[in-house]
PDB file of C-alpha atoms in Angstrom:
ATOM      1  CA  UNK A   1       9.179 -80.501 106.053  1.00 61.00           C
ATOM      2  CA  UNK A   2       5.533 -79.819 106.824  1.00 70.00           C
ATOM      3  CA  UNK A   3       2.351 -80.965 105.132  1.00 79.00           C
ATOM      4  CA  UNK A   4       0.116 -78.522 106.962  1.00 90.00           C
ATOM      5  CA  UNK A   5      -2.218 -77.074 104.295  1.00 94.00           C
ATOM      6  CA  UNK A   6      -2.249 -73.595 105.876  1.00 97.00           C
ATOM      7  CA  UNK A   7       0.349 -71.522 103.973  1.00 97.00           C
ATOM      8  CA  UNK A   8       0.791 -69.105 106.876  1.00 97.00           C
ATOM      9  CA  UNK A   9       2.008 -72.005 109.016  1.00 96.00           C
ATOM     10  CA  UNK A  10       4.438 -73.352 106.431  1.00 97.00           C
ATOM     11  CA  UNK A  11       5.765 -70.895 103.854  1.00 98.00           C
ATOM     12  CA  UNK A  12       7.193 -68.132 106.107  1.00 98.00           C
ATOM     13  CA  UNK A  13       8.991 -70.703 108.244  1.00 98.00           C
ATOM     14  CA  UNK A  14      10.476 -72.463 105.201  1.00 98.00           C
ATOM     15  CA  UNK A  15      11.725 -69.137 103.864  1.00 98.00           C
ATOM     16  CA  UNK A  16      13.189 -68.057 107.207  1.00 98.00           C
ATOM     17  CA  UNK A  17      14.922 -71.400 107.713  1.00 98.00           C
ATOM     18  CA  UNK A  18      16.565 -71.247 104.279  1.00 98.00           C
ATOM     19  CA  UNK A  19      17.645 -67.616 104.476  1.00 99.00           C
ATOM     20  CA  UNK A  20      18.917 -67.894 108.054  1.00 99.00           C
ATOM     21  CA  UNK A  21      21.097 -70.832 107.035  1.00 99.00           C
ATOM     22  CA  UNK A  22      22.515 -68.803 104.141  1.00 99.00           C
ATOM     23  CA  UNK A  23      23.095 -65.808 106.410  1.00 99.00           C
ATOM     24  CA  UNK A  24      25.092 -68.036 108.744  1.00 99.00           C
ATOM     25  CA  UNK A  25      27.203 -69.216 105.801  1.00 99.00           C
ATOM     26  CA  UNK A  26      27.854 -65.616 104.778  1.00 99.00           C
ATOM     27  CA  UNK A  27      29.096 -64.816 108.282  1.00 98.00           C
ATOM     28  CA  UNK A  28      31.576 -67.694 108.416  1.00 98.00           C
ATOM     29  CA  UNK A  29      34.649 -67.044 106.209  1.00 98.00           C
ATOM     30  CA  UNK A  30      35.620 -70.712 106.164  1.00 98.00           C
ATOM     31  CA  UNK A  31      32.367 -71.650 104.397  1.00 98.00           C
ATOM     32  CA  UNK A  32      32.983 -71.489 100.657  1.00 98.00           C
ATOM     33  CA  UNK A  33      29.950 -73.364  99.330  1.00 98.00           C
ATOM     34  CA  UNK A  34      26.303 -73.363 100.338  1.00 99.00           C
ATOM     35  CA  UNK A  35      24.089 -76.138  98.935  1.00 99.00           C
ATOM     36  CA  UNK A  36      20.339 -75.796  99.331  1.00 99.00           C
ATOM     37  CA  UNK A  37      18.034 -78.777  98.876  1.00 98.00           C
ATOM     38  CA  UNK A  38      15.080 -77.429  96.964  1.00 98.00           C
ATOM     39  CA  UNK A  39      12.506 -79.581  95.162  1.00 98.00           C
ATOM     40  CA  UNK A  40      11.332 -80.330  91.658  1.00 98.00           C
ATOM     41  CA  UNK A  41       8.100 -78.618  92.677  1.00 96.00           C
ATOM     42  CA  UNK A  42       9.921 -75.281  92.697  1.00 98.00           C
ATOM     43  CA  UNK A  43      10.257 -75.622  88.911  1.00 98.00           C
ATOM     44  CA  UNK A  44       7.459 -77.907  87.733  1.00 96.00           C
ATOM     45  CA  UNK A  45       4.365 -79.581  89.156  1.00 92.00           C
ATOM     46  CA  UNK A  46       3.101 -82.560  87.138  1.00 88.00           C
ATOM     47  CA  UNK A  47      -0.557 -82.405  86.243  1.00 81.00           C
ATOM     48  CA  UNK A  48      -2.632 -84.532  83.860  1.00 76.00           C
ATOM     49  CA  UNK A  49      -4.554 -81.384  82.944  1.00 71.00           C
ATOM     50  CA  UNK A  50      -1.500 -79.342  81.951  1.00 74.00           C
ATOM     51  CA  UNK A  51       0.089 -79.438  78.488  1.00 81.00           C
ATOM     52  CA  UNK A  52       3.693 -80.685  78.257  1.00 85.00           C
ATOM     53  CA  UNK A  53       6.278 -77.973  78.812  1.00 92.00           C
ATOM     54  CA  UNK A  54       9.993 -77.428  78.325  1.00 96.00           C
ATOM     55  CA  UNK A  55      11.435 -76.866  81.794  1.00 98.00           C
ATOM     56  CA  UNK A  56      14.634 -74.828  82.050  1.00 98.00           C
ATOM     57  CA  UNK A  57      16.812 -73.308  84.779  1.00 98.00           C
ATOM     58  CA  UNK A  58      14.525 -70.280  84.613  1.00 98.00           C
ATOM     59  CA  UNK A  59      11.316 -72.236  85.268  1.00 98.00           C
ATOM     60  CA  UNK A  60       9.385 -71.508  88.452  1.00 98.00           C
ATOM     61  CA  UNK A  61       5.995 -72.684  89.697  1.00 97.00           C
ATOM     62  CA  UNK A  62       4.690 -69.258  90.611  1.00 95.00           C
ATOM     63  CA  UNK A  63       1.135 -70.358  89.864  1.00 95.00           C
ATOM     64  CA  UNK A  64       1.371 -72.840  92.732  1.00 96.00           C
ATOM     65  CA  UNK A  65       2.270 -70.038  95.148  1.00 97.00           C
ATOM     66  CA  UNK A  66      -0.892 -68.178  94.188  1.00 97.00           C
ATOM     67  CA  UNK A  67      -2.894 -71.379  94.640  1.00 97.00           C
ATOM     68  CA  UNK A  68      -1.412 -71.966  98.095  1.00 98.00           C
ATOM     69  CA  UNK A  69      -2.367 -68.473  99.264  1.00 98.00           C
ATOM     70  CA  UNK A  70      -5.884 -68.686  97.846  1.00 97.00           C
ATOM     71  CA  UNK A  71      -8.723 -68.191 100.300  1.00 96.00           C
ATOM     72  CA  UNK A  72      -9.450 -70.909 102.888  1.00 96.00           C
ATOM     73  CA  UNK A  73     -10.651 -73.441 103.864  1.00 96.00           C
ATOM     74  CA  UNK A  74      -7.221 -75.057 104.051  1.00 96.00           C
ATOM     75  CA  UNK A  75      -8.293 -78.659 103.659  1.00 94.00           C
ATOM     76  CA  UNK A  76      -5.992 -81.669 103.613  1.00 90.00           C
ATOM     77  CA  UNK A  77      -6.166 -81.836  99.817  1.00 89.00           C
ATOM     78  CA  UNK A  78      -4.259 -78.545  99.662  1.00 94.00           C
ATOM     79  CA  UNK A  79      -1.263 -79.804 101.646  1.00 92.00           C
ATOM     80  CA  UNK A  80       0.870 -80.699  98.623  1.00 90.00           C
ATOM     81  CA  UNK A  81       0.143 -77.340  96.999  1.00 95.00           C
ATOM     82  CA  UNK A  82       1.320 -75.565 100.137  1.00 97.00           C
ATOM     83  CA  UNK A  83       4.405 -77.775 100.356  1.00 95.00           C
ATOM     84  CA  UNK A  84       5.303 -77.032  96.723  1.00 96.00           C
ATOM     85  CA  UNK A  85       4.812 -73.311  97.279  1.00 97.00           C
ATOM     86  CA  UNK A  86       7.088 -73.423 100.321  1.00 98.00           C
ATOM     87  CA  UNK A  87       9.896 -75.001  98.282  1.00 97.00           C
ATOM     88  CA  UNK A  88       9.419 -72.417  95.526  1.00 98.00           C
ATOM     89  CA  UNK A  89       9.495 -69.489  97.917  1.00 99.00           C
ATOM     90  CA  UNK A  90      12.394 -70.819  99.996  1.00 99.00           C
ATOM     91  CA  UNK A  91      14.617 -71.374  96.962  1.00 99.00           C
ATOM     92  CA  UNK A  92      13.699 -67.997  95.494  1.00 99.00           C
ATOM     93  CA  UNK A  93      14.562 -66.349  98.802  1.00 99.00           C
ATOM     94  CA  UNK A  94      17.981 -68.040  98.795  1.00 99.00           C
ATOM     95  CA  UNK A  95      18.777 -66.704  95.327  1.00 99.00           C
ATOM     96  CA  UNK A  96      17.457 -63.249  96.147  1.00 99.00           C
ATOM     97  CA  UNK A  97      19.613 -62.958  99.274  1.00 99.00           C
ATOM     98  CA  UNK A  98      22.663 -64.252  97.403  1.00 99.00           C
ATOM     99  CA  UNK A  99      22.193 -61.746  94.583  1.00 98.00           C
ATOM    100  CA  UNK A 100      21.919 -58.894  97.065  1.00 98.00           C
ATOM    101  CA  UNK A 101      24.931 -59.914  99.158  1.00 98.00           C
ATOM    102  CA  UNK A 102      27.329 -61.699  96.822  1.00 96.00           C
ATOM    103  CA  UNK A 103      29.632 -58.671  96.540  1.00 97.00           C
ATOM    104  CA  UNK A 104      30.307 -59.058 100.261  1.00 97.00           C
ATOM    105  CA  UNK A 105      31.423 -62.677  99.751  1.00 98.00           C
ATOM    106  CA  UNK A 106      32.569 -63.212  96.158  1.00 97.00           C
ATOM    107  CA  UNK A 107      34.308 -66.368  97.378  1.00 98.00           C
ATOM    108  CA  UNK A 108      31.014 -67.994  98.441  1.00 98.00           C
ATOM    109  CA  UNK A 109      29.273 -70.199  95.881  1.00 98.00           C
ATOM    110  CA  UNK A 110      25.593 -71.116  96.115  1.00 99.00           C
ATOM    111  CA  UNK A 111      24.045 -74.101  94.325  1.00 99.00           C
ATOM    112  CA  UNK A 112      20.586 -75.602  94.673  1.00 99.00           C
ATOM    113  CA  UNK A 113      19.500 -79.197  94.029  1.00 99.00           C
ATOM    114  CA  UNK A 114      15.960 -79.909  92.817  1.00 99.00           C
ATOM    115  CA  UNK A 115      15.203 -83.634  93.259  1.00 98.00           C
ATOM    116  CA  UNK A 116      12.031 -85.178  91.899  1.00 97.00           C
ATOM    117  CA  UNK A 117      10.169 -88.172  93.381  1.00 96.00           C
ATOM    118  CA  UNK A 118      12.621 -90.258  95.431  1.00 96.00           C
ATOM    119  CA  UNK A 119      12.979 -94.035  95.333  1.00 97.00           C
ATOM    120  CA  UNK A 120      15.901 -96.162  96.495  1.00 96.00           C
ATOM    121  CA  UNK A 121      17.431 -97.993  99.391  1.00 93.00           C
ATOM    122  CA  UNK A 122      16.733 -97.220 103.011  1.00 88.00           C
ATOM    123  CA  UNK A 123      19.820 -96.062 104.878  1.00 81.00           C
ATOM    124  CA  UNK A 124      18.959 -98.317 107.820  1.00 76.00           C
ATOM    125  CA  UNK A 125      15.886-100.507 107.379  1.00 78.00           C
ATOM    126  CA  UNK A 126      15.830-101.575 111.027  1.00 76.00           C
ATOM    127  CA  UNK A 127      16.037 -98.106 112.562  1.00 77.00           C
ATOM    128  CA  UNK A 128      14.728 -95.915 109.747  1.00 78.00           C
ATOM    129  CA  UNK A 129      12.221 -98.158 108.014  1.00 74.00           C
ATOM    130  CA  UNK A 130      10.816 -96.696 104.803  1.00 76.00           C
ATOM    131  CA  UNK A 131      10.030 -93.040 105.462  1.00 72.00           C
ATOM    132  CA  UNK A 132       8.394 -90.527 103.139  1.00 79.00           C
ATOM    133  CA  UNK A 133       8.162 -91.532  99.469  1.00 81.00           C
ATOM    134  CA  UNK A 134      10.387 -94.573 100.067  1.00 83.00           C
ATOM    135  CA  UNK A 135       7.433 -96.251 101.785  1.00 90.00           C
ATOM    136  CA  UNK A 136       5.215 -96.264  98.714  1.00 95.00           C
ATOM    137  CA  UNK A 137       7.000 -98.917  96.649  1.00 97.00           C
ATOM    138  CA  UNK A 138       7.183-101.327  99.632  1.00 96.00           C
ATOM    139  CA  UNK A 139       3.485-100.905 100.400  1.00 96.00           C
ATOM    140  CA  UNK A 140       2.629-101.528  96.735  1.00 97.00           C
ATOM    141  CA  UNK A 141       4.879-104.605  96.830  1.00 98.00           C
ATOM    142  CA  UNK A 142       2.784-105.856  99.746  1.00 96.00           C
ATOM    143  CA  UNK A 143      -0.365-105.411  97.659  1.00 97.00           C
ATOM    144  CA  UNK A 144      -1.580-102.127  99.108  1.00 96.00           C
ATOM    145  CA  UNK A 145      -2.959 -99.468  96.763  1.00 97.00           C
ATOM    146  CA  UNK A 146      -3.748 -96.342  98.774  1.00 94.00           C
ATOM    147  CA  UNK A 147      -5.411 -93.084  97.849  1.00 91.00           C
ATOM    148  CA  UNK A 148      -1.922 -91.602  98.127  1.00 90.00           C
ATOM    149  CA  UNK A 149      -0.687 -93.939  95.379  1.00 94.00           C
ATOM    150  CA  UNK A 150      -3.644 -93.040  93.190  1.00 93.00           C
ATOM    151  CA  UNK A 151      -3.102 -89.334  93.767  1.00 90.00           C
ATOM    152  CA  UNK A 152       0.460 -89.357  92.454  1.00 93.00           C
ATOM    153  CA  UNK A 153       0.440 -88.229  88.852  1.00 92.00           C
ATOM    154  CA  UNK A 154       2.930 -89.839  86.437  1.00 95.00           C
ATOM    155  CA  UNK A 155       6.098 -87.796  86.741  1.00 96.00           C
ATOM    156  CA  UNK A 156       9.874 -88.004  86.947  1.00 97.00           C
ATOM    157  CA  UNK A 157      11.802 -89.856  89.652  1.00 98.00           C
ATOM    158  CA  UNK A 158      15.344 -90.007  91.004  1.00 98.00           C
ATOM    159  CA  UNK A 159      17.197 -92.569  93.089  1.00 98.00           C
ATOM    160  CA  UNK A 160      18.037 -91.297  96.547  1.00 97.00           C
ATOM    161  CA  UNK A 161      21.723 -92.186  96.135  1.00 98.00           C
ATOM    162  CA  UNK A 162      21.859 -90.041  93.007  1.00 99.00           C
ATOM    163  CA  UNK A 163      20.344 -87.193  95.013  1.00 99.00           C
ATOM    164  CA  UNK A 164      23.216 -87.520  97.455  1.00 98.00           C
ATOM    165  CA  UNK A 165      25.744 -87.602  94.633  1.00 99.00           C
ATOM    166  CA  UNK A 166      24.342 -84.425  93.099  1.00 99.00           C
ATOM    167  CA  UNK A 167      24.781 -82.712  96.454  1.00 99.00           C
ATOM    168  CA  UNK A 168      28.393 -83.886  96.555  1.00 99.00           C
ATOM    169  CA  UNK A 169      28.917 -82.573  93.021  1.00 99.00           C
ATOM    170  CA  UNK A 170      27.390 -79.240  93.996  1.00 99.00           C
ATOM    171  CA  UNK A 171      29.767 -79.043  96.939  1.00 98.00           C
ATOM    172  CA  UNK A 172      33.062 -80.034  95.327  1.00 98.00           C
ATOM    173  CA  UNK A 173      33.066 -79.491  91.557  1.00 98.00           C
ATOM    174  CA  UNK A 174      34.641 -76.118  90.713  1.00 95.00           C
ATOM    175  CA  UNK A 175      32.652 -75.757  87.482  1.00 94.00           C
ATOM    176  CA  UNK A 176      29.403 -75.618  89.443  1.00 97.00           C
ATOM    177  CA  UNK A 177      28.811 -72.079  90.618  1.00 96.00           C
ATOM    178  CA  UNK A 178      25.452 -70.457  91.331  1.00 97.00           C
ATOM    179  CA  UNK A 179      23.465 -73.123  89.506  1.00 98.00           C
ATOM    180  CA  UNK A 180      20.196 -74.999  89.862  1.00 99.00           C
ATOM    181  CA  UNK A 181      20.780 -78.746  89.515  1.00 99.00           C
ATOM    182  CA  UNK A 182      17.792 -80.730  88.268  1.00 99.00           C
ATOM    183  CA  UNK A 183      17.526 -84.242  89.733  1.00 99.00           C
ATOM    184  CA  UNK A 184      15.183 -85.822  87.179  1.00 99.00           C
ATOM    185  CA  UNK A 185      16.440 -89.306  86.267  1.00 99.00           C
ATOM    186  CA  UNK A 186      13.515 -90.488  84.160  1.00 98.00           C
ATOM    187  CA  UNK A 187       9.762 -90.876  83.975  1.00 97.00           C
ATOM    188  CA  UNK A 188       7.704 -93.280  86.038  1.00 97.00           C
ATOM    189  CA  UNK A 189       4.176 -94.327  86.841  1.00 97.00           C
ATOM    190  CA  UNK A 190       2.919 -97.023  89.179  1.00 98.00           C
ATOM    191  CA  UNK A 191       2.169 -99.418  86.319  1.00 98.00           C
ATOM    192  CA  UNK A 192       5.888 -99.383  85.475  1.00 98.00           C
ATOM    193  CA  UNK A 193       6.698-100.177  89.106  1.00 98.00           C
ATOM    194  CA  UNK A 194       4.228-103.078  89.098  1.00 99.00           C
ATOM    195  CA  UNK A 195       5.787-104.387  85.879  1.00 98.00           C
ATOM    196  CA  UNK A 196       9.171-104.461  87.635  1.00 99.00           C
ATOM    197  CA  UNK A 197       7.659-106.431  90.515  1.00 99.00           C
ATOM    198  CA  UNK A 198       6.068-108.963  88.139  1.00 98.00           C
ATOM    199  CA  UNK A 199       9.308-109.389  86.192  1.00 98.00           C
ATOM    200  CA  UNK A 200      11.398-110.200  89.248  1.00 98.00           C
ATOM    201  CA  UNK A 201       8.777-111.965  91.386  1.00 98.00           C
ATOM    202  CA  UNK A 202       6.566-113.942  88.974  1.00 97.00           C
ATOM    203  CA  UNK A 203       5.409-116.235  91.774  1.00 97.00           C
ATOM    204  CA  UNK A 204       3.740-113.371  93.649  1.00 97.00           C
ATOM    205  CA  UNK A 205       0.383-111.738  93.043  1.00 97.00           C
ATOM    206  CA  UNK A 206       0.294-107.962  92.676  1.00 98.00           C
ATOM    207  CA  UNK A 207      -2.500-105.419  92.230  1.00 98.00           C
ATOM    208  CA  UNK A 208      -3.832-104.722  88.759  1.00 97.00           C
ATOM    209  CA  UNK A 209      -2.369-101.775  86.887  1.00 97.00           C
ATOM    210  CA  UNK A 210      -3.997 -98.486  87.800  1.00 96.00           C
ATOM    211  CA  UNK A 211      -1.621 -95.703  86.702  1.00 94.00           C
ATOM    212  CA  UNK A 212      -0.753 -95.367  83.031  1.00 90.00           C
ATOM    213  CA  UNK A 213       0.495 -92.408  81.010  1.00 90.00           C
ATOM    214  CA  UNK A 214       3.625 -90.345  81.408  1.00 91.00           C
ATOM    215  CA  UNK A 215       4.771 -86.842  82.188  1.00 93.00           C
ATOM    216  CA  UNK A 216       5.176 -85.182  78.808  1.00 91.00           C
ATOM    217  CA  UNK A 217       7.361 -82.331  80.008  1.00 94.00           C
ATOM    218  CA  UNK A 218      10.971 -82.161  78.882  1.00 96.00           C
ATOM    219  CA  UNK A 219      13.478 -81.251  81.586  1.00 98.00           C
ATOM    220  CA  UNK A 220      16.170 -79.503  79.592  1.00 98.00           C
ATOM    221  CA  UNK A 221      18.826 -79.338  82.405  1.00 98.00           C
ATOM    222  CA  UNK A 222      18.597 -83.039  83.328  1.00 98.00           C
ATOM    223  CA  UNK A 223      21.375 -83.917  80.864  1.00 98.00           C
ATOM    224  CA  UNK A 224      23.696 -81.498  82.606  1.00 98.00           C
ATOM    225  CA  UNK A 225      22.867 -83.112  85.949  1.00 99.00           C
ATOM    226  CA  UNK A 226      23.528 -86.593  84.568  1.00 99.00           C
ATOM    227  CA  UNK A 227      26.953 -85.434  83.398  1.00 99.00           C
ATOM    228  CA  UNK A 228      27.719 -84.449  86.984  1.00 98.00           C
ATOM    229  CA  UNK A 229      27.156 -88.067  88.001  1.00 99.00           C
ATOM    230  CA  UNK A 230      29.587 -89.155  85.289  1.00 98.00           C
ATOM    231  CA  UNK A 231      32.088 -86.597  86.553  1.00 98.00           C
ATOM    232  CA  UNK A 232      31.903 -88.436  89.879  1.00 98.00           C
ATOM    233  CA  UNK A 233      32.617 -91.794  88.220  1.00 98.00           C
ATOM    234  CA  UNK A 234      29.058 -93.048  87.791  1.00 98.00           C
ATOM    235  CA  UNK A 235      27.679 -94.354  84.467  1.00 97.00           C
ATOM    236  CA  UNK A 236      24.751 -91.941  84.658  1.00 98.00           C
ATOM    237  CA  UNK A 237      21.346 -92.060  86.293  1.00 99.00           C
ATOM    238  CA  UNK A 238      20.296 -95.062  88.369  1.00 99.00           C
ATOM    239  CA  UNK A 239      17.462 -96.737  86.455  1.00 99.00           C
ATOM    240  CA  UNK A 240      13.926 -97.075  87.758  1.00 99.00           C
ATOM    241  CA  UNK A 241      14.354-100.850  87.921  1.00 99.00           C
ATOM    242  CA  UNK A 242      17.545-100.618  89.986  1.00 98.00           C
ATOM    243  CA  UNK A 243      16.031 -98.013  92.267  1.00 98.00           C
ATOM    244  CA  UNK A 244      12.794 -99.917  92.890  1.00 98.00           C
ATOM    245  CA  UNK A 245      14.598-103.175  93.649  1.00 98.00           C
ATOM    246  CA  UNK A 246      16.864-101.346  96.099  1.00 96.00           C
ATOM    247  CA  UNK A 247      13.787 -99.725  97.633  1.00 96.00           C
ATOM    248  CA  UNK A 248      12.186-103.074  98.507  1.00 96.00           C
ATOM    249  CA  UNK A 249      15.314-104.781  99.847  1.00 92.00           C
ATOM    250  CA  UNK A 250      14.461-106.727 102.970  1.00 86.00           C
ATOM    251  CA  UNK A 251      10.905-107.466 101.857  1.00 88.00           C
ATOM    252  CA  UNK A 252      11.641-110.656  99.898  1.00 83.00           C
TER     253      UNK A 252
END
């Protein structure tokens, strides 16, 4: 994963990596399922300036691809746009290759998983720490409000363990064939995270609220994804409260 804002340094490599992996799967007869980790940004990009939308399996953020390839300068502020475009183009390339070649391997199933903003427990706090988005809740718990926090628009989230479970479902459930799986557990903003902190740690002082509102878009396929978790024996999505508390384990 790269956050270089220059699309020429990111998008072609993301596409090649995805397609080369799928080509390798096509060449190996023992491989029956190929699961590609895409991103919510391939289907929707939250924006306070955009009207709410109904997001379906056919939704794509093609506008973000055009924005990524717009004329330079490629400043740091454009990094997330380029990242989102790379996920869009990589997933599209996977589906395009599969459509062109599926007659050669009718026994090979392709599924993609589109997780939204990840919270949840660190796999190994001592060796891994809190990488990527998992570091934002801990830093807020410590009282830090960064420009990165402020730049994150209210949107959907998913617990990292649920992301893993959706990948397992995509790999083993026979009913899942050539589908996009939308990992959108529920809506969040930082004010909701701070409210969770205050509820469970009333003796501590936390920053004032700074992020209200919610993502008004409706993710139509999220119910189907939640059913996959139930098929695996789970009660449904992990809640924001559960996910945030797991995310800050070891800090209190």
